[in-house]
Coordinates of C-alpha atoms in Angstrom, one line a residue:
M1 CA -11.9 18.8 -6.0
Q2 CA -10.0 21.8 -4.6
V3 CA -9.7 20.2 -1.2
R4 CA -8.4 17.0 -2.7
I5 CA -5.8 18.8 -4.8
L6 CA -4.7 21.0 -1.8
A7 CA -4.4 18.0 0.5
A8 CA -2.3 16.1 -2.1
A9 CA -0.1 19.2 -2.7
V10 CA 0.6 19.5 1.0
G11 CA 0.5 15.9 2.2
L12 CA 2.4 14.0 -0.6
P13 CA 5.6 16.2 -0.4
L14 CA 5.4 16.0 3.4
L15 CA 5.1 12.2 3.3
L16 CA 8.0 11.9 0.8
V17 CA 10.2 14.2 2.9
I18 CA 9.5 12.2 6.1
V19 CA 10.1 8.9 4.3
L20 CA 13.4 10.1 2.8
L21 CA 14.7 11.7 5.9
L22 CA 13.8 9.0 8.4
P23 CA 16.1 6.0 8.8
P24 CA 14.5 2.6 7.8
I25 CA 13.2 2.0 11.3
G26 CA 11.4 5.3 11.2
T27 CA 9.8 4.4 7.9
A28 CA 8.8 1.1 9.4
I29 CA 7.2 2.7 12.5
L30 CA 5.3 5.2 10.3
F31 CA 3.8 2.5 8.1
A32 CA 3.2 0.2 11.1
L33 CA 1.0 3.0 12.6
A34 CA -0.7 3.5 9.2
C35 CA -1.5 -0.2 9.0
M36 CA -3.0 -0.1 12.5
V37 CA -5.3 2.7 11.4
A38 CA -6.1 0.7 8.2
A39 CA -7.1 -2.3 10.3
Y40 CA -9.5 -0.2 12.3
E41 CA -11.0 1.3 9.1
M42 CA -11.5 -2.1 7.4
L43 CA -13.1 -3.7 10.5
W44 CA -14.8 -1.0 12.5
R45 CA -15.5 1.8 10.1
T46 CA -17.0 -0.6 7.5
G47 CA -19.1 -2.3 10.2
I48 CA -17.8 -5.7 9.1
L49 CA -16.5 -6.6 12.5
K50 CA -17.2 -4.2 15.4
H51 CA -15.5 -6.3 18.0
K52 CA -13.1 -4.2 20.2
R53 CA -10.8 -7.1 21.2
I54 CA -10.4 -8.4 17.6
V55 CA -9.8 -5.0 16.3
A56 CA -7.1 -4.5 18.9
Y57 CA -5.5 -7.9 18.1
T58 CA -5.6 -7.2 14.4
A59 CA -4.1 -3.7 14.7
L60 CA -1.2 -5.1 16.8
M61 CA -0.7 -7.9 14.3
A62 CA -0.6 -5.4 11.4
A63 CA 2.1 -3.4 13.1
A64 CA 4.1 -6.6 13.9
V65 CA 4.0 -7.7 10.2
V66 CA 5.4 -4.3 9.1
M67 CA 8.1 -4.4 11.7
W68 CA 9.0 -8.0 10.6
S69 CA 9.6 -6.5 7.1
W70 CA 12.0 -4.0 8.7
L71 CA 13.8 -6.8 10.7
R72 CA 14.2 -8.8 7.4
A73 CA 15.2 -5.9 5.2
C74 CA 17.8 -4.5 7.6
A75 CA 19.1 -7.9 8.9
V76 CA 18.6 -6.8 12.5
V77 CA 18.2 -10.3 13.8
S78 CA 19.2 -13.7 12.4
E79 CA 16.9 -15.6 10.0
Q80 CA 16.1 -18.2 12.6
T81 CA 15.1 -15.6 15.2
L82 CA 13.0 -13.8 12.6
W83 CA 11.1 -16.9 11.5
L84 CA 10.6 -18.0 15.0
S85 CA 9.1 -14.7 16.0
M86 CA 6.9 -14.6 12.9
L87 CA 5.6 -18.1 13.5
L88 CA 5.0 -17.3 17.2
G89 CA 3.1 -14.1 16.4
L90 CA 1.0 -15.8 13.7
F91 CA 0.2 -18.7 16.0
V92 CA -0.9 -16.4 18.9
Y93 CA -2.9 -14.2 16.6
G94 CA -4.7 -17.2 15.0
C95 CA -5.4 -18.7 18.4
L96 CA -6.9 -15.5 19.7
L97 CA -9.2 -15.3 16.7
F98 CA -10.3 -18.9 17.1
T99 CA -10.9 -18.3 20.8
E100 CA -13.1 -15.4 20.1
L101 CA -15.0 -17.4 17.5
L102 CA -15.7 -20.2 20.0
A103 CA -16.6 -17.8 22.7
A104 CA -19.2 -16.0 20.5
H105 CA -20.7 -19.3 19.4
T106 CA -22.8 -18.5 16.3
E107 CA -22.8 -14.7 16.7
L108 CA -19.4 -14.1 15.2
K109 CA -19.2 -15.0 11.5
F110 CA -16.1 -16.8 10.2
T111 CA -16.2 -14.6 7.1
A112 CA -15.6 -11.6 9.3
L113 CA -12.6 -13.3 10.8
C114 CA -11.3 -13.7 7.2
V115 CA -11.5 -9.9 6.8
A116 CA -9.5 -9.6 10.1
L117 CA -6.8 -11.9 8.6
F118 CA -6.7 -9.7 5.5
S119 CA -6.4 -6.6 7.7
G120 CA -3.8 -8.0 10.1
I121 CA -1.6 -10.0 7.7
V122 CA -2.2 -9.6 4.0
Y123 CA -2.6 -5.8 3.8
P124 CA 0.4 -5.0 6.1
F125 CA 2.5 -7.5 4.3
L126 CA 1.8 -5.8 0.9
I127 CA 2.4 -2.3 2.4
G128 CA 5.4 -3.7 4.1
A129 CA 7.1 -3.8 0.7
L130 CA 7.7 0.0 1.2
V131 CA 9.7 -0.9 4.3
R132 CA 11.6 -3.6 2.5
L133 CA 12.3 -1.2 -0.4
R134 CA 13.6 1.4 2.1
G135 CA 16.0 -1.2 3.6
M136 CA 17.6 -2.0 0.3
E137 CA 20.9 -0.4 -0.8
S138 CA 19.8 2.9 -2.4
G139 CA 16.5 2.3 -0.7
K140 CA 15.5 5.9 -0.3
Y141 CA 15.5 6.1 -4.1
Y142 CA 13.7 2.8 -4.7
I143 CA 10.9 3.5 -2.2
L144 CA 9.9 6.4 -4.4
V145 CA 9.2 4.1 -7.3
A146 CA 6.3 2.6 -5.4
F147 CA 4.8 6.0 -4.9
I148 CA 5.4 7.1 -8.4
I149 CA 3.8 4.1 -10.1
S150 CA 0.8 4.2 -7.8
M151 CA 0.1 7.9 -7.3
V152 CA 1.2 9.3 -10.7
A153 CA -1.0 6.7 -12.4
D154 CA -3.9 7.6 -10.1
S155 CA -3.5 11.3 -10.7
G156 CA -3.1 10.9 -14.4
A157 CA -6.2 8.7 -14.7
Y158 CA -8.1 11.2 -12.5
F159 CA -7.3 14.3 -14.6
V160 CA -7.4 12.7 -18.0
G161 CA -10.7 11.1 -17.1
R162 CA -12.2 14.4 -16.0
A163 CA -11.0 16.1 -19.1
C164 CA -12.0 13.6 -21.8
G165 CA -13.5 10.5 -20.2
K166 CA -16.5 9.1 -22.0
H167 CA -16.5 5.3 -21.6
K168 CA -17.1 3.9 -18.1
L169 CA -14.4 1.5 -16.9
A170 CA -16.2 -0.1 -14.0
P171 CA -19.6 1.6 -13.7
V172 CA -20.9 -0.4 -10.8
V173 CA -17.8 -0.4 -8.7
S174 CA -16.4 3.1 -9.5
P175 CA -18.8 5.2 -11.7
K176 CA -16.3 8.0 -12.3
K177 CA -13.5 5.9 -13.7
T178 CA -13.3 5.8 -17.5
V179 CA -11.4 3.9 -20.1
E180 CA -9.8 7.1 -21.3
G181 CA -8.7 7.9 -17.8
A182 CA -7.1 4.4 -17.5
I183 CA -5.2 4.9 -20.7
G184 CA -4.1 8.3 -19.6
G185 CA -2.9 6.8 -16.3
V186 CA -0.7 4.3 -18.2
V187 CA 0.8 7.0 -20.4
V188 CA 1.5 9.4 -17.6
N189 CA 3.0 6.6 -15.5
I190 CA 5.4 5.7 -18.3
L191 CA 6.5 9.3 -18.6
G192 CA 6.8 9.6 -14.9
M193 CA 9.1 6.6 -14.6
V194 CA 11.2 7.5 -17.6
L195 CA 11.7 11.1 -16.1
Y196 CA 12.6 9.7 -12.7
T197 CA 15.1 7.4 -14.3
L198 CA 16.6 10.3 -16.1
I199 CA 16.9 12.3 -12.9
L200 CA 18.6 9.4 -11.1
N201 CA 21.1 9.1 -14.0
K202 CA 21.9 12.8 -14.3
C203 CA 21.6 14.0 -10.7
F204 CA 22.2 11.1 -8.3
G205 CA 24.9 9.0 -9.8
F206 CA 23.0 6.0 -11.1
T207 CA 25.2 5.1 -14.0
Q208 CA 23.4 1.9 -15.1
V209 CA 19.9 2.8 -16.2
N210 CA 17.4 1.0 -18.5
Y211 CA 14.7 3.2 -19.9
F212 CA 12.8 0.3 -21.4
Y213 CA 12.6 -1.3 -17.9
A214 CA 11.5 2.0 -16.5
A215 CA 8.7 2.2 -19.1
L216 CA 7.7 -1.4 -18.2
Y217 CA 7.5 -0.4 -14.5
G218 CA 5.1 2.4 -15.6
V219 CA 2.8 0.1 -17.5
V220 CA 2.7 -2.7 -14.9
G221 CA 2.4 -0.1 -12.1
A222 CA -0.5 1.6 -13.8
F223 CA -2.5 -1.7 -14.0
G224 CA -1.5 -2.5 -10.4
S225 CA -2.7 0.9 -9.3
M226 CA -6.1 0.3 -10.9
L227 CA -6.4 -3.2 -9.4
G228 CA -5.7 -2.0 -5.9
D229 CA -8.1 1.0 -6.2
L230 CA -11.0 -1.0 -7.7
T231 CA -10.5 -3.9 -5.3
L232 CA -11.0 -1.8 -2.2
S233 CA -13.7 0.1 -3.9
V234 CA -15.6 -3.1 -4.3
V235 CA -15.5 -3.5 -0.5
K236 CA -16.9 0.0 0.0
R237 CA -19.8 -0.6 -2.4
Q238 CA -20.6 -3.9 -0.7
V239 CA -20.8 -2.3 2.8
G240 CA -22.4 0.9 1.5
I241 CA -19.8 3.6 2.5
K242 CA -18.2 6.4 0.5
D243 CA -14.8 6.4 2.2
Y244 CA -13.0 4.3 4.8
G245 CA -12.4 7.3 7.0
N246 CA -11.9 11.1 7.0
L247 CA -8.3 11.3 8.2
I248 CA -7.0 12.9 4.9
P249 CA -9.3 15.8 3.7
G250 CA -10.6 15.1 0.2
H251 CA -9.1 11.6 0.1
G252 CA -10.7 9.7 3.0
G253 CA -8.8 7.3 5.2
I254 CA -5.6 5.3 5.0
L255 CA -7.2 2.6 2.9
D256 CA -8.6 5.2 0.5
R257 CA -5.2 6.9 0.0
F258 CA -3.0 3.7 0.0
D259 CA -5.4 1.4 -2.0
S260 CA -3.3 1.5 -5.1
T261 CA 0.0 1.4 -3.1
M262 CA -1.2 -1.9 -1.7
I263 CA -0.5 -3.5 -5.1
C264 CA 2.1 -1.1 -6.5
A265 CA 4.6 -1.4 -3.5
P266 CA 5.1 -5.2 -4.0
I267 CA 5.2 -4.7 -7.7
A268 CA 8.0 -2.3 -7.3
E269 CA 9.8 -4.6 -5.0
I270 CA 9.5 -7.6 -7.3
L271 CA 10.5 -5.7 -10.4
I272 CA 13.6 -4.1 -8.7
L273 CA 14.7 -7.5 -7.5
L274 CA 14.2 -9.1 -10.9
I275 CA 14.9 -6.3 -13.4
P276 CA 16.4 -3.3 -11.7
F277 CA 15.9 -0.1 -13.8
A278 CA 18.7 1.9 -12.2
V279 CA 21.8 0.8 -10.3
K280 CA 24.6 3.0 -8.9

Protein backbone atom coordinates (compact mmCIF):
# COMPACT_ATOMS: atom_id res chain seq x y z
CA MET A 1 0.00 0.00 0.00
CA GLN A 2 2.82 2.43 0.88
CA VAL A 3 4.52 1.81 -2.46
CA ARG A 4 1.21 2.41 -4.25
CA ILE A 5 0.59 5.71 -2.44
CA LEU A 6 4.18 6.89 -2.94
CA ALA A 7 4.12 6.07 -6.65
CA ALA A 8 0.82 7.94 -7.05
CA ALA A 9 2.08 10.91 -5.02
CA VAL A 10 5.10 11.25 -7.29
CA GLY A 11 3.80 9.97 -10.60
CA LEU A 12 0.41 11.69 -10.84
CA PRO A 13 1.65 15.27 -10.29
CA LEU A 14 4.53 14.58 -12.69
CA LEU A 15 2.11 13.31 -15.33
CA LEU A 16 -0.17 16.32 -14.91
CA VAL A 17 2.75 18.78 -15.10
CA ILE A 18 4.02 17.12 -18.28
CA VAL A 19 0.57 17.11 -19.87
CA LEU A 20 -0.09 20.75 -18.96
CA LEU A 21 3.32 22.04 -20.05
CA LEU A 22 3.58 20.09 -23.27
CA PRO A 23 1.92 21.43 -26.41
CA PRO A 24 -0.86 19.24 -27.85
CA ILE A 25 1.56 17.35 -30.10
CA GLY A 26 3.69 16.50 -27.05
CA THR A 27 0.64 15.13 -25.25
CA ALA A 28 -0.21 13.11 -28.36
CA ILE A 29 3.28 11.60 -28.56
CA LEU A 30 3.23 10.78 -24.84
CA PHE A 31 -0.04 8.86 -25.06
CA ALA A 32 0.89 7.29 -28.40
CA LEU A 33 3.90 5.74 -26.66
CA ALA A 34 1.69 4.71 -23.72
CA CYS A 35 -0.73 2.96 -26.09
CA MET A 36 2.15 1.14 -27.76
CA VAL A 37 3.16 -0.22 -24.35
CA ALA A 38 -0.49 -1.07 -23.62
CA ALA A 39 -0.70 -3.07 -26.87
CA TYR A 40 2.36 -5.07 -25.82
CA GLU A 41 0.87 -5.67 -22.37
CA MET A 42 -2.49 -6.85 -23.71
CA LEU A 43 -1.04 -9.18 -26.32
CA TRP A 44 2.33 -10.37 -25.05
CA ARG A 45 2.26 -10.02 -21.27
CA THR A 46 -1.12 -11.74 -21.03
CA GLY A 47 0.04 -14.53 -23.32
CA ILE A 48 -3.02 -14.06 -25.53
CA LEU A 49 -0.97 -13.47 -28.68
CA LYS A 50 2.80 -13.91 -28.44
CA HIS A 51 3.44 -13.14 -32.08
CA LYS A 52 6.24 -10.62 -32.60
CA ARG A 53 5.11 -9.26 -35.96
CA ILE A 54 1.48 -8.83 -34.91
CA VAL A 55 2.52 -7.15 -31.67
CA ALA A 56 4.68 -4.76 -33.73
CA TYR A 57 1.87 -4.04 -36.22
CA THR A 58 -0.56 -3.45 -33.37
CA ALA A 59 1.75 -1.16 -31.41
CA LEU A 60 2.35 0.98 -34.52
CA MET A 61 -1.38 1.06 -35.27
CA ALA A 62 -2.11 2.15 -31.69
CA ALA A 63 0.33 5.04 -32.01
CA ALA A 64 -1.19 6.02 -35.36
CA VAL A 65 -4.73 6.11 -33.93
CA VAL A 66 -3.63 8.49 -31.15
CA MET A 67 -1.78 10.71 -33.63
CA TRP A 68 -4.90 10.84 -35.83
CA SER A 69 -6.74 12.22 -32.81
CA TRP A 70 -4.15 14.99 -32.63
CA LEU A 71 -4.44 15.72 -36.36
CA ARG A 72 -8.21 15.99 -36.00
CA ALA A 73 -8.25 18.00 -32.78
CA CYS A 74 -5.72 20.56 -33.96
CA ALA A 75 -6.86 20.67 -37.61
CA VAL A 76 -3.31 20.03 -38.80
CA VAL A 77 -4.49 18.61 -42.13
CA SER A 78 -7.70 18.81 -44.13
CA GLU A 79 -10.62 16.50 -43.34
CA GLN A 80 -10.16 14.71 -46.65
CA THR A 81 -6.47 14.06 -46.02
CA LEU A 82 -7.19 12.89 -42.49
CA TRP A 83 -9.89 10.42 -43.53
CA LEU A 84 -7.78 9.13 -46.41
CA SER A 85 -4.82 8.48 -44.13
CA MET A 86 -7.07 6.79 -41.56
CA LEU A 87 -8.72 4.54 -44.13
CA LEU A 88 -5.35 3.63 -45.62
CA GLY A 89 -3.88 2.83 -42.21
CA LEU A 90 -6.86 0.70 -41.16
CA PHE A 91 -6.83 -1.13 -44.49
CA VAL A 92 -3.11 -1.92 -44.31
CA TYR A 93 -3.38 -3.04 -40.69
CA GLY A 94 -6.36 -5.28 -41.46
CA CYS A 95 -4.60 -6.83 -44.45
CA LEU A 96 -1.50 -7.53 -42.36
CA LEU A 97 -3.56 -9.31 -39.71
CA PHE A 98 -5.43 -11.38 -42.30
CA THR A 99 -2.16 -12.28 -44.02
CA GLU A 100 -0.73 -13.55 -40.73
CA LEU A 101 -3.93 -15.52 -40.13
CA LEU A 102 -3.67 -17.20 -43.53
CA ALA A 103 0.06 -17.86 -43.15
CA ALA A 104 -0.45 -19.53 -39.77
CA HIS A 105 -3.25 -21.77 -41.10
CA THR A 106 -5.04 -23.06 -37.99
CA GLU A 107 -2.36 -22.18 -35.43
CA LEU A 108 -3.43 -18.55 -35.05
CA LYS A 109 -6.85 -18.09 -33.48
CA PHE A 110 -9.21 -15.50 -34.93
CA THR A 111 -10.26 -14.54 -31.40
CA ALA A 112 -6.65 -13.53 -30.68
CA LEU A 113 -6.76 -11.21 -33.70
CA CYS A 114 -9.86 -9.62 -32.21
CA VAL A 115 -7.80 -8.79 -29.11
CA ALA A 116 -5.22 -7.24 -31.44
CA LEU A 117 -7.95 -5.08 -32.98
CA PHE A 118 -8.99 -3.95 -29.51
CA SER A 119 -5.39 -3.13 -28.61
CA GLY A 120 -4.56 -1.43 -31.88
CA ILE A 121 -7.78 0.49 -32.56
CA VAL A 122 -10.39 0.53 -29.79
CA TYR A 123 -8.21 1.20 -26.73
CA PRO A 124 -6.06 3.93 -28.37
CA PHE A 125 -9.18 5.59 -29.79
CA LEU A 126 -10.68 5.76 -26.29
CA ILE A 127 -7.43 7.01 -24.74
CA GLY A 128 -7.10 9.38 -27.69
CA ALA A 129 -9.94 11.37 -26.12
CA LEU A 130 -7.23 12.84 -23.87
CA VAL A 131 -5.48 14.20 -26.95
CA ARG A 132 -8.74 15.47 -28.41
CA LEU A 133 -9.53 17.21 -25.12
CA ARG A 134 -6.08 18.80 -25.06
CA GLY A 135 -6.63 20.13 -28.57
CA MET A 136 -9.82 22.00 -27.59
CA GLU A 137 -9.89 25.66 -26.66
CA SER A 138 -8.99 25.72 -22.95
CA GLY A 139 -7.89 22.14 -23.51
CA LYS A 140 -5.26 22.10 -20.77
CA TYR A 141 -8.08 22.62 -18.27
CA TYR A 142 -10.47 20.16 -19.90
CA ILE A 143 -7.98 17.30 -20.10
CA LEU A 144 -7.75 17.41 -16.29
CA VAL A 145 -11.44 16.51 -16.11
CA ALA A 146 -10.69 13.06 -17.51
CA PHE A 147 -8.05 12.47 -14.83
CA ILE A 148 -10.24 13.85 -12.05
CA ILE A 149 -13.32 11.75 -12.79
CA SER A 150 -11.25 8.59 -13.22
CA MET A 151 -8.51 8.82 -10.62
CA VAL A 152 -10.41 10.68 -7.88
CA ALA A 153 -13.20 8.10 -8.08
CA ASP A 154 -10.67 5.27 -8.04
CA SER A 155 -8.84 6.71 -5.03
CA GLY A 156 -12.06 7.50 -3.19
CA ALA A 157 -13.37 3.98 -3.72
CA TYR A 158 -10.04 2.50 -2.63
CA PHE A 159 -9.75 4.38 0.66
CA VAL A 160 -13.46 4.28 1.59
CA GLY A 161 -13.54 0.59 0.76
CA ARG A 162 -10.53 -0.12 2.96
CA ALA A 163 -12.02 1.89 5.81
CA CYS A 164 -15.58 0.60 5.90
CA GLY A 165 -16.15 -1.80 3.01
CA LYS A 166 -18.21 -4.87 3.95
CA HIS A 167 -20.30 -5.90 0.93
CA LYS A 168 -18.43 -7.24 -2.10
CA LEU A 169 -19.14 -5.46 -5.37
CA ALA A 170 -17.70 -8.03 -7.81
CA PRO A 171 -16.18 -10.86 -5.73
CA VAL A 172 -15.11 -13.01 -8.68
CA VAL A 173 -13.63 -10.25 -10.82
CA SER A 174 -12.17 -7.98 -8.11
CA PRO A 175 -12.52 -9.38 -4.57
CA LYS A 176 -11.30 -6.22 -2.82
CA LYS A 177 -13.89 -3.88 -4.33
CA THR A 178 -16.94 -3.18 -2.19
CA VAL A 179 -20.33 -1.53 -2.56
CA GLU A 180 -19.37 0.95 0.15
CA GLY A 181 -16.21 1.80 -1.74
CA ALA A 182 -18.19 2.35 -4.94
CA ILE A 183 -20.57 4.74 -3.15
CA GLY A 184 -17.60 6.54 -1.63
CA GLY A 185 -16.06 6.86 -5.08
CA VAL A 186 -19.20 8.53 -6.42
CA VAL A 187 -19.41 10.99 -3.51
CA VAL A 188 -15.72 11.88 -3.64
CA ASN A 189 -15.92 12.31 -7.41
CA ILE A 190 -18.81 14.76 -7.10
CA LEU A 191 -16.89 16.77 -4.53
CA GLY A 192 -13.78 16.69 -6.69
CA MET A 193 -15.56 18.02 -9.77
CA VAL A 194 -17.43 20.72 -7.83
CA LEU A 195 -14.17 21.85 -6.22
CA TYR A 196 -12.40 21.88 -9.60
CA THR A 197 -15.21 23.97 -11.08
CA LEU A 198 -14.92 26.42 -8.20
CA ILE A 199 -11.17 26.71 -8.77
CA LEU A 200 -11.68 27.35 -12.50
CA ASN A 201 -14.25 30.03 -11.67
CA LYS A 202 -12.27 31.83 -8.96
CA CYS A 203 -8.71 31.42 -10.23
CA PHE A 204 -8.66 30.86 -13.99
CA GLY A 205 -11.32 33.16 -15.42
CA PHE A 206 -14.07 30.66 -16.22
CA THR A 207 -17.06 32.97 -15.82
CA GLN A 208 -19.76 30.54 -17.02
CA VAL A 209 -19.90 27.58 -14.66
CA ASN A 210 -22.60 25.07 -13.83
CA TYR A 211 -22.13 23.16 -10.58
CA PHE A 212 -25.01 20.80 -11.31
CA TYR A 213 -23.31 19.73 -14.54
CA ALA A 214 -20.04 19.36 -12.62
CA ALA A 215 -21.76 17.05 -10.13
CA LEU A 216 -23.24 15.09 -13.04
CA TYR A 217 -19.74 14.66 -14.48
CA GLY A 218 -18.72 13.26 -11.10
CA VAL A 219 -21.54 10.71 -11.00
CA VAL A 220 -21.18 9.51 -14.59
CA GLY A 221 -17.40 9.53 -14.31
CA ALA A 222 -17.45 7.38 -11.17
CA PHE A 223 -19.53 4.70 -12.89
CA GLY A 224 -17.30 4.95 -15.96
CA SER A 225 -14.25 4.52 -13.76
CA MET A 226 -15.68 1.34 -12.24
CA LEU A 227 -16.66 0.01 -15.67
CA GLY A 228 -13.18 0.48 -17.11
CA ASP A 229 -11.47 -0.95 -14.04
CA LEU A 230 -13.68 -4.05 -13.82
CA THR A 231 -13.61 -4.68 -17.58
CA LEU A 232 -9.84 -4.97 -17.76
CA SER A 233 -9.86 -6.89 -14.46
CA VAL A 234 -12.02 -9.53 -16.15
CA VAL A 235 -9.30 -10.04 -18.76
CA LYS A 236 -6.66 -10.45 -16.04
CA ARG A 237 -8.76 -13.07 -14.27
CA GLN A 238 -9.38 -14.96 -17.50
CA VAL A 239 -5.67 -15.18 -18.37
CA GLY A 240 -4.56 -15.70 -14.76
CA ILE A 241 -2.33 -12.69 -14.13
CA LYS A 242 -2.28 -10.16 -11.28
CA ASP A 243 -1.05 -7.14 -13.25
CA TYR A 244 -0.49 -6.30 -16.90
CA GLY A 245 3.05 -5.17 -16.17
CA ASN A 246 5.41 -3.70 -13.59
CA LEU A 247 6.17 -0.37 -15.20
CA ILE A 248 4.59 1.66 -12.35
CA PRO A 249 5.54 0.43 -8.84
CA GLY A 250 2.48 -0.56 -6.83
CA HIS A 251 0.15 -0.02 -9.77
CA GLY A 252 1.31 -2.43 -12.49
CA GLY A 253 1.42 -1.52 -16.16
CA ILE A 254 -0.15 1.07 -18.42
CA LEU A 255 -3.39 -0.94 -18.67
CA ASP A 256 -3.57 -1.23 -14.88
CA ARG A 257 -3.15 2.51 -14.34
CA PHE A 258 -5.24 3.75 -17.26
CA ASP A 259 -8.05 1.17 -17.15
CA SER A 260 -10.61 3.60 -15.75
CA THR A 261 -9.30 6.44 -17.94
CA MET A 262 -10.11 4.28 -20.96
CA ILE A 263 -13.81 4.96 -20.27
CA CYS A 264 -13.61 8.29 -18.42
CA ALA A 265 -11.64 10.15 -21.10
CA PRO A 266 -14.33 9.73 -23.78
CA ILE A 267 -17.01 10.40 -21.14
CA ALA A 268 -15.33 13.73 -20.39
CA GLU A 269 -15.05 14.51 -24.10
CA ILE A 270 -18.72 13.73 -24.77
CA LEU A 271 -20.01 15.66 -21.75
CA ILE A 272 -17.87 18.72 -22.52
CA LEU A 273 -19.14 18.77 -26.08
CA LEU A 274 -22.78 18.31 -25.03
CA ILE A 275 -23.07 20.09 -21.66
CA PRO A 276 -19.90 22.07 -20.85
CA PHE A 277 -19.58 22.63 -17.11
CA ALA A 278 -17.23 25.63 -17.40
CA VAL A 279 -16.59 28.10 -20.22
CA LYS A 280 -14.36 31.18 -20.31
